[in-house]
mmCIF file of C-alpha atoms in Angstrom:
data_model
loop_
_atom_site.group_PDB
_atom_site.id
_atom_site.type_symbol
_atom_site.label_atom_id
_atom_site.label_comp_id
_atom_site.label_asym_id
_atom_site.label_seq_id
_atom_site.Cartn_x
_atom_site.Cartn_y
_atom_site.Cartn_z
ATOM 1 C CA GLY A 1 0.000 0.000 0.000
ATOM 2 C CA ALA A 2 0.899 3.652 -0.134
ATOM 3 C CA GLY A 3 1.454 3.906 3.591
ATOM 4 C CA VAL A 4 1.348 1.942 6.816
ATOM 5 C CA SER A 5 -2.228 1.043 7.627
ATOM 6 C CA GLN A 6 -3.449 0.219 11.121
ATOM 7 C CA THR A 7 -6.843 -1.124 12.059
ATOM 8 C CA PRO A 8 -8.947 -0.439 13.942
ATOM 9 C CA SER A 9 -8.226 3.240 14.516
ATOM 10 C CA ASN A 10 -10.047 3.070 17.840
ATOM 11 C CA LYS A 11 -10.836 0.130 20.091
ATOM 12 C CA VAL A 12 -12.740 0.187 23.348
ATOM 13 C CA THR A 13 -12.748 -3.052 25.289
ATOM 14 C CA GLU A 14 -13.658 -4.255 28.724
ATOM 15 C CA LYS A 15 -11.035 -5.208 31.262
ATOM 16 C CA GLY A 16 -10.120 -8.855 30.922
ATOM 17 C CA LYS A 17 -11.022 -9.141 27.238
ATOM 18 C CA TYR A 18 -8.735 -10.157 24.372
ATOM 19 C CA VAL A 19 -7.864 -7.725 21.564
ATOM 20 C CA GLU A 20 -6.046 -7.884 18.270
ATOM 21 C CA LEU A 21 -4.495 -4.887 16.546
ATOM 22 C CA ARG A 22 -3.505 -5.106 12.904
ATOM 23 C CA CYS A 23 -0.715 -3.455 10.959
ATOM 24 C CA ASP A 24 -0.296 -3.538 7.186
ATOM 25 C CA PRO A 25 3.166 -2.153 6.337
ATOM 26 C CA ILE A 26 4.407 -0.573 3.148
ATOM 27 C CA SER A 27 4.811 -3.235 0.506
ATOM 28 C CA GLY A 28 8.361 -4.559 0.418
ATOM 29 C CA HIS A 29 9.377 -3.214 3.805
ATOM 30 C CA THR A 30 11.057 -6.065 5.628
ATOM 31 C CA ALA A 31 11.396 -4.363 8.998
ATOM 32 C CA LEU A 32 8.279 -3.831 11.111
ATOM 33 C CA TYR A 33 8.105 -2.278 14.576
ATOM 34 C CA TRP A 34 5.409 -1.927 17.212
ATOM 35 C CA TYR A 35 5.499 0.930 19.697
ATOM 36 C CA ARG A 36 3.171 2.014 22.461
ATOM 37 C CA GLN A 37 2.534 5.636 23.338
ATOM 38 C CA SER A 38 0.917 6.564 26.623
ATOM 39 C CA LEU A 39 -0.447 10.017 27.313
ATOM 40 C CA GLY A 40 2.306 12.587 27.666
ATOM 41 C CA GLN A 41 5.040 10.151 26.718
ATOM 42 C CA GLY A 42 7.078 9.390 23.650
ATOM 43 C CA PRO A 43 6.597 6.107 21.820
ATOM 44 C CA GLU A 44 8.064 3.097 23.635
ATOM 45 C CA PHE A 45 9.456 0.110 21.766
ATOM 46 C CA LEU A 46 7.563 -3.165 22.011
ATOM 47 C CA ILE A 47 8.768 -5.564 19.309
ATOM 48 C CA TYR A 48 10.683 -5.667 16.038
ATOM 49 C CA PHE A 49 10.210 -8.058 13.123
ATOM 50 C CA GLN A 50 12.684 -8.695 10.349
ATOM 51 C CA GLY A 51 10.728 -10.683 7.824
ATOM 52 C CA THR A 52 8.575 -13.269 9.593
ATOM 53 C CA GLY A 53 10.610 -13.571 12.751
ATOM 54 C CA ALA A 54 10.550 -11.460 15.884
ATOM 55 C CA ALA A 55 14.135 -10.262 16.023
ATOM 56 C CA ASP A 56 13.664 -8.375 19.282
ATOM 57 C CA ASP A 57 10.681 -8.656 21.617
ATOM 58 C CA SER A 58 12.429 -7.154 24.611
ATOM 59 C CA GLY A 59 9.930 -4.315 24.885
ATOM 60 C CA LEU A 60 6.847 -6.468 25.420
ATOM 61 C CA PRO A 61 5.783 -5.652 28.980
ATOM 62 C CA ASN A 62 4.644 -9.155 29.962
ATOM 63 C CA ASP A 63 3.388 -12.440 28.573
ATOM 64 C CA ARG A 64 -0.098 -11.053 27.937
ATOM 65 C CA PHE A 65 1.360 -9.348 24.881
ATOM 66 C CA PHE A 66 2.231 -11.275 21.754
ATOM 67 C CA ALA A 67 2.750 -10.367 18.103
ATOM 68 C CA VAL A 68 2.991 -12.316 14.888
ATOM 69 C CA ARG A 69 3.910 -11.673 11.281
ATOM 70 C CA PRO A 70 3.360 -15.065 9.630
ATOM 71 C CA GLU A 71 3.977 -14.138 6.002
ATOM 72 C CA GLY A 72 6.427 -11.314 6.485
ATOM 73 C CA SER A 73 3.901 -8.608 5.694
ATOM 74 C CA VAL A 74 0.846 -7.967 7.882
ATOM 75 C CA SER A 75 1.438 -8.104 11.621
ATOM 76 C CA THR A 76 -0.997 -8.585 14.472
ATOM 77 C CA LEU A 77 -0.399 -7.457 18.046
ATOM 78 C CA LYS A 78 -2.405 -9.545 20.480
ATOM 79 C CA ILE A 79 -3.198 -8.589 24.044
ATOM 80 C CA GLN A 80 -4.783 -11.091 26.410
ATOM 81 C CA ARG A 81 -6.682 -10.307 29.612
ATOM 82 C CA THR A 82 -6.503 -6.575 28.991
ATOM 83 C CA GLU A 83 -5.942 -4.220 31.899
ATOM 84 C CA ARG A 84 -6.739 -0.524 32.262
ATOM 85 C CA GLY A 85 -3.004 0.203 32.180
ATOM 86 C CA ASP A 86 -2.866 -1.154 28.627
ATOM 87 C CA SER A 87 -4.797 1.892 27.431
ATOM 88 C CA ALA A 88 -2.562 3.753 24.981
ATOM 89 C CA VAL A 89 -1.995 4.447 21.318
ATOM 90 C CA TYR A 90 -0.320 1.492 19.645
ATOM 91 C CA LEU A 91 1.865 2.533 16.729
ATOM 92 C CA CYS A 92 3.214 0.408 13.940
ATOM 93 C CA ALA A 93 6.101 1.446 11.713
ATOM 94 C CA SER A 94 7.905 -0.129 8.810
ATOM 95 C CA SER A 95 11.240 0.487 7.176
ATOM 96 C CA ALA A 96 12.988 -0.615 3.999
ATOM 97 C CA GLY A 97 16.228 -1.108 5.858
ATOM 98 C CA THR A 98 17.815 0.000 9.050
ATOM 99 C CA ALA A 99 16.225 2.893 10.883
ATOM 100 C CA ALA A 100 19.554 4.669 10.779
ATOM 101 C CA ASN A 101 19.594 4.923 7.031
ATOM 102 C CA TYR A 102 15.945 5.087 6.138
ATOM 103 C CA GLY A 103 13.964 6.216 9.139
ATOM 104 C CA TYR A 104 10.547 4.778 9.821
ATOM 105 C CA THR A 105 7.173 5.285 8.216
ATOM 106 C CA PHE A 106 4.564 5.243 10.946
ATOM 107 C CA GLY A 107 0.931 4.299 10.791
ATOM 108 C CA SER A 108 -1.715 6.502 12.333
ATOM 109 C CA GLY A 109 -2.036 4.200 15.316
ATOM 110 C CA THR A 110 -4.748 2.323 17.162
ATOM 111 C CA ARG A 111 -6.104 4.038 20.241
ATOM 112 C CA LEU A 112 -6.920 1.300 22.746
ATOM 113 C CA THR A 113 -9.128 2.118 25.707
ATOM 114 C CA VAL A 114 -9.685 -0.509 28.369
ATOM 115 C CA VAL A 115 -12.693 0.248 30.570
ATOM 116 C CA ALA B 1 21.593 3.263 30.007
ATOM 117 C CA GLN B 2 20.308 4.635 26.739
ATOM 118 C CA ARG B 3 18.151 7.663 27.182
ATOM 119 C CA VAL B 4 16.812 10.694 25.319
ATOM 120 C CA THR B 5 15.883 13.820 27.242
ATOM 121 C CA GLN B 6 13.739 16.651 25.953
ATOM 122 C CA PRO B 7 13.602 19.048 28.871
ATOM 123 C CA GLU B 8 10.800 21.280 27.599
ATOM 124 C CA LYS B 9 7.231 19.976 27.397
ATOM 125 C CA LEU B 10 6.033 23.191 25.796
ATOM 126 C CA LEU B 11 7.804 25.926 23.889
ATOM 127 C CA SER B 12 5.952 29.025 22.747
ATOM 128 C CA VAL B 13 7.524 31.516 20.369
ATOM 129 C CA PHE B 14 6.238 34.328 18.197
ATOM 130 C CA LYS B 15 6.151 34.037 14.438
ATOM 131 C CA GLY B 16 9.478 35.093 12.962
ATOM 132 C CA ALA B 17 11.413 34.386 16.161
ATOM 133 C CA PRO B 18 14.195 31.799 16.311
ATOM 134 C CA VAL B 19 13.386 28.357 17.636
ATOM 135 C CA GLU B 20 15.565 25.836 19.445
ATOM 136 C CA LEU B 21 14.133 22.544 20.656
ATOM 137 C CA LYS B 22 16.553 20.831 22.998
ATOM 138 C CA CYS B 23 17.517 17.175 22.917
ATOM 139 C CA ASN B 24 20.189 15.442 24.974
ATOM 140 C CA TYR B 25 21.039 11.785 24.820
ATOM 141 C CA SER B 26 22.899 9.092 26.675
ATOM 142 C CA TYR B 27 24.352 6.238 24.647
ATOM 143 C CA SER B 28 27.508 4.231 24.990
ATOM 144 C CA GLY B 29 28.034 3.519 21.315
ATOM 145 C CA SER B 30 27.850 5.534 18.132
ATOM 146 C CA PRO B 31 24.309 6.891 17.959
ATOM 147 C CA GLU B 32 22.090 7.869 15.092
ATOM 148 C CA LEU B 33 19.821 10.778 15.960
ATOM 149 C CA PHE B 34 16.532 11.788 14.423
ATOM 150 C CA TRP B 35 13.795 14.327 14.801
ATOM 151 C CA TYR B 36 10.192 13.264 14.216
ATOM 152 C CA VAL B 37 7.230 15.634 14.028
ATOM 153 C CA GLN B 38 3.528 15.134 14.556
ATOM 154 C CA TYR B 39 1.192 17.826 13.266
ATOM 155 C CA SER B 40 -2.326 18.038 14.602
ATOM 156 C CA ARG B 41 -4.392 15.010 13.581
ATOM 157 C CA GLN B 42 -1.556 13.581 11.501
ATOM 158 C CA ARG B 43 0.741 10.644 11.971
ATOM 159 C CA LEU B 44 4.258 10.800 13.293
ATOM 160 C CA GLN B 45 6.665 11.537 10.462
ATOM 161 C CA LEU B 46 10.390 11.824 9.989
ATOM 162 C CA LEU B 47 11.661 15.398 9.913
ATOM 163 C CA LEU B 48 15.391 14.917 9.627
ATOM 164 C CA ARG B 49 18.315 12.590 10.301
ATOM 165 C CA HIS B 50 21.705 13.679 11.519
ATOM 166 C CA ILE B 51 23.572 11.449 9.070
ATOM 167 C CA SER B 52 22.118 13.274 6.082
ATOM 168 C CA ARG B 53 23.002 16.743 7.371
ATOM 169 C CA GLU B 54 19.960 18.106 5.625
ATOM 170 C CA SER B 55 17.712 21.078 6.201
ATOM 171 C CA ILE B 56 14.010 20.290 6.081
ATOM 172 C CA LYS B 57 11.367 23.033 6.202
ATOM 173 C CA GLY B 58 14.121 25.375 7.380
ATOM 174 C CA PHE B 59 15.016 23.171 10.363
ATOM 175 C CA THR B 60 18.540 21.955 11.047
ATOM 176 C CA ALA B 61 20.091 19.879 13.797
ATOM 177 C CA ASP B 62 23.739 19.278 14.557
ATOM 178 C CA LEU B 63 24.985 16.316 16.511
ATOM 179 C CA ASN B 64 27.350 17.477 19.263
ATOM 180 C CA LYS B 65 29.020 14.400 20.677
ATOM 181 C CA GLY B 66 30.910 16.401 23.294
ATOM 182 C CA GLU B 67 27.711 17.752 24.772
ATOM 183 C CA THR B 68 25.673 14.684 23.749
ATOM 184 C CA SER B 69 23.087 16.953 22.197
ATOM 185 C CA PHE B 70 21.068 17.130 19.011
ATOM 186 C CA HIS B 71 19.119 20.366 19.271
ATOM 187 C CA LEU B 72 16.644 21.303 16.541
ATOM 188 C CA LYS B 73 16.854 24.859 15.278
ATOM 189 C CA LYS B 74 15.063 27.183 12.912
ATOM 190 C CA PRO B 75 15.974 30.840 12.475
ATOM 191 C CA PHE B 76 12.449 32.136 11.786
ATOM 192 C CA ALA B 77 9.454 30.210 13.115
ATOM 193 C CA GLN B 78 6.259 29.949 11.071
ATOM 194 C CA GLU B 79 2.756 29.280 12.364
ATOM 195 C CA GLU B 80 2.652 26.007 10.433
ATOM 196 C CA ASP B 81 5.602 24.763 12.507
ATOM 197 C CA SER B 82 3.260 24.340 15.473
ATOM 198 C CA ALA B 83 3.384 20.623 16.264
ATOM 199 C CA MET B 84 4.732 17.988 18.621
ATOM 200 C CA TYR B 85 8.419 17.246 18.100
ATOM 201 C CA TYR B 86 10.167 14.067 19.225
ATOM 202 C CA CYS B 87 13.872 13.440 19.329
ATOM 203 C CA ALA B 88 14.854 9.808 18.796
ATOM 204 C CA LEU B 89 18.040 7.814 19.139
ATOM 205 C CA SER B 90 18.836 4.674 17.222
ATOM 206 C CA GLY B 91 21.792 2.410 17.155
ATOM 207 C CA HIS B 92 22.579 -1.219 17.244
ATOM 208 C CA LEU B 93 20.931 -1.599 20.615
ATOM 209 C CA SER B 94 20.678 -5.223 21.678
ATOM 210 C CA GLY B 95 21.032 -6.251 18.064
ATOM 211 C CA THR B 96 18.192 -4.221 16.618
ATOM 212 C CA TYR B 97 17.815 -0.739 15.236
ATOM 213 C CA LYS B 98 14.995 0.263 17.489
ATOM 214 C CA TYR B 99 14.379 3.829 18.554
ATOM 215 C CA ILE B 100 14.426 5.376 21.955
ATOM 216 C CA PHE B 101 12.213 8.453 21.915
ATOM 217 C CA GLY B 102 12.180 11.481 24.132
ATOM 218 C CA THR B 103 8.947 12.598 25.758
ATOM 219 C CA GLY B 104 8.425 15.288 23.146
ATOM 220 C CA THR B 105 8.178 19.065 23.038
ATOM 221 C CA ARG B 106 5.055 20.855 21.891
ATOM 222 C CA LEU B 107 5.957 23.904 19.822
ATOM 223 C CA LYS B 108 3.407 26.691 19.604
ATOM 224 C CA VAL B 109 4.124 29.488 17.170
ATOM 225 C CA LEU B 110 2.055 32.528 18.008
ATOM 226 C CA ALA B 111 0.884 35.035 15.431
#
C-alpha cells in the first residue's frame, strides 16, 4: 500500500477481554516495529520483526502481549486479559532497511481504551 | 543506560522568532539521531536525520558528541511549525535498530 495502515483506529474493550491490533506495512518493507505511546510520553518500543521472525521482543511488557507476522507482511499485536493500564496508542512502523539509514514510516495508530 | 531527554514539554515563540528545541542523549556507542514531528491530527513523520546533514522546512540539527546533544533549530518560526516534536536515538541496541524516543516538546508558534 501507499502507507502503513493500522486497524482499527479506535478500540474500546472491557477489562479482561482479548484484543487484536492489525498493521499492514508498506509493501516490500522487511522491517516492522510496534510501539506504544501513553499520554504525555514518547513512543516506547515493544517488538521488532525482520521478515517473519521477531528479532527483538524485549519491549513487550509481559506475557499477555504477543505479536505475529506469519507471512512477512501484515502483523498482528495480540493482548490477552486486557488491563486498564494497557490503554494507549499502539503505533506500527515499517522500514525498507535499518532505521539509521531510512527512518521509519509510521501508521496513524490504534487508540486502545480498556474500561 | 540509553536515554533521550527533551527538557521542555512546551515551547511558545512568536512568528518570525528563532526556535531551538533541545535534545540530549545518553548512549555508549555511536548513535544515530533523528527528529520526528507530529502535526495536529496527523501521523508521526520523519523530519530529519543527523547522518544526512539536511535542512528540512528550514530546520537543522547538529549532533554534538561532546555535549551529547542534538538540538533542533530554525531561524524564523512559522505558524505552520506548530506541532509535537520528538527526538529519537537509534543504534545497534541489543542487536536491533529500534528507537528510543524522548517525551516530546510541543511547539506553539504565536501570530
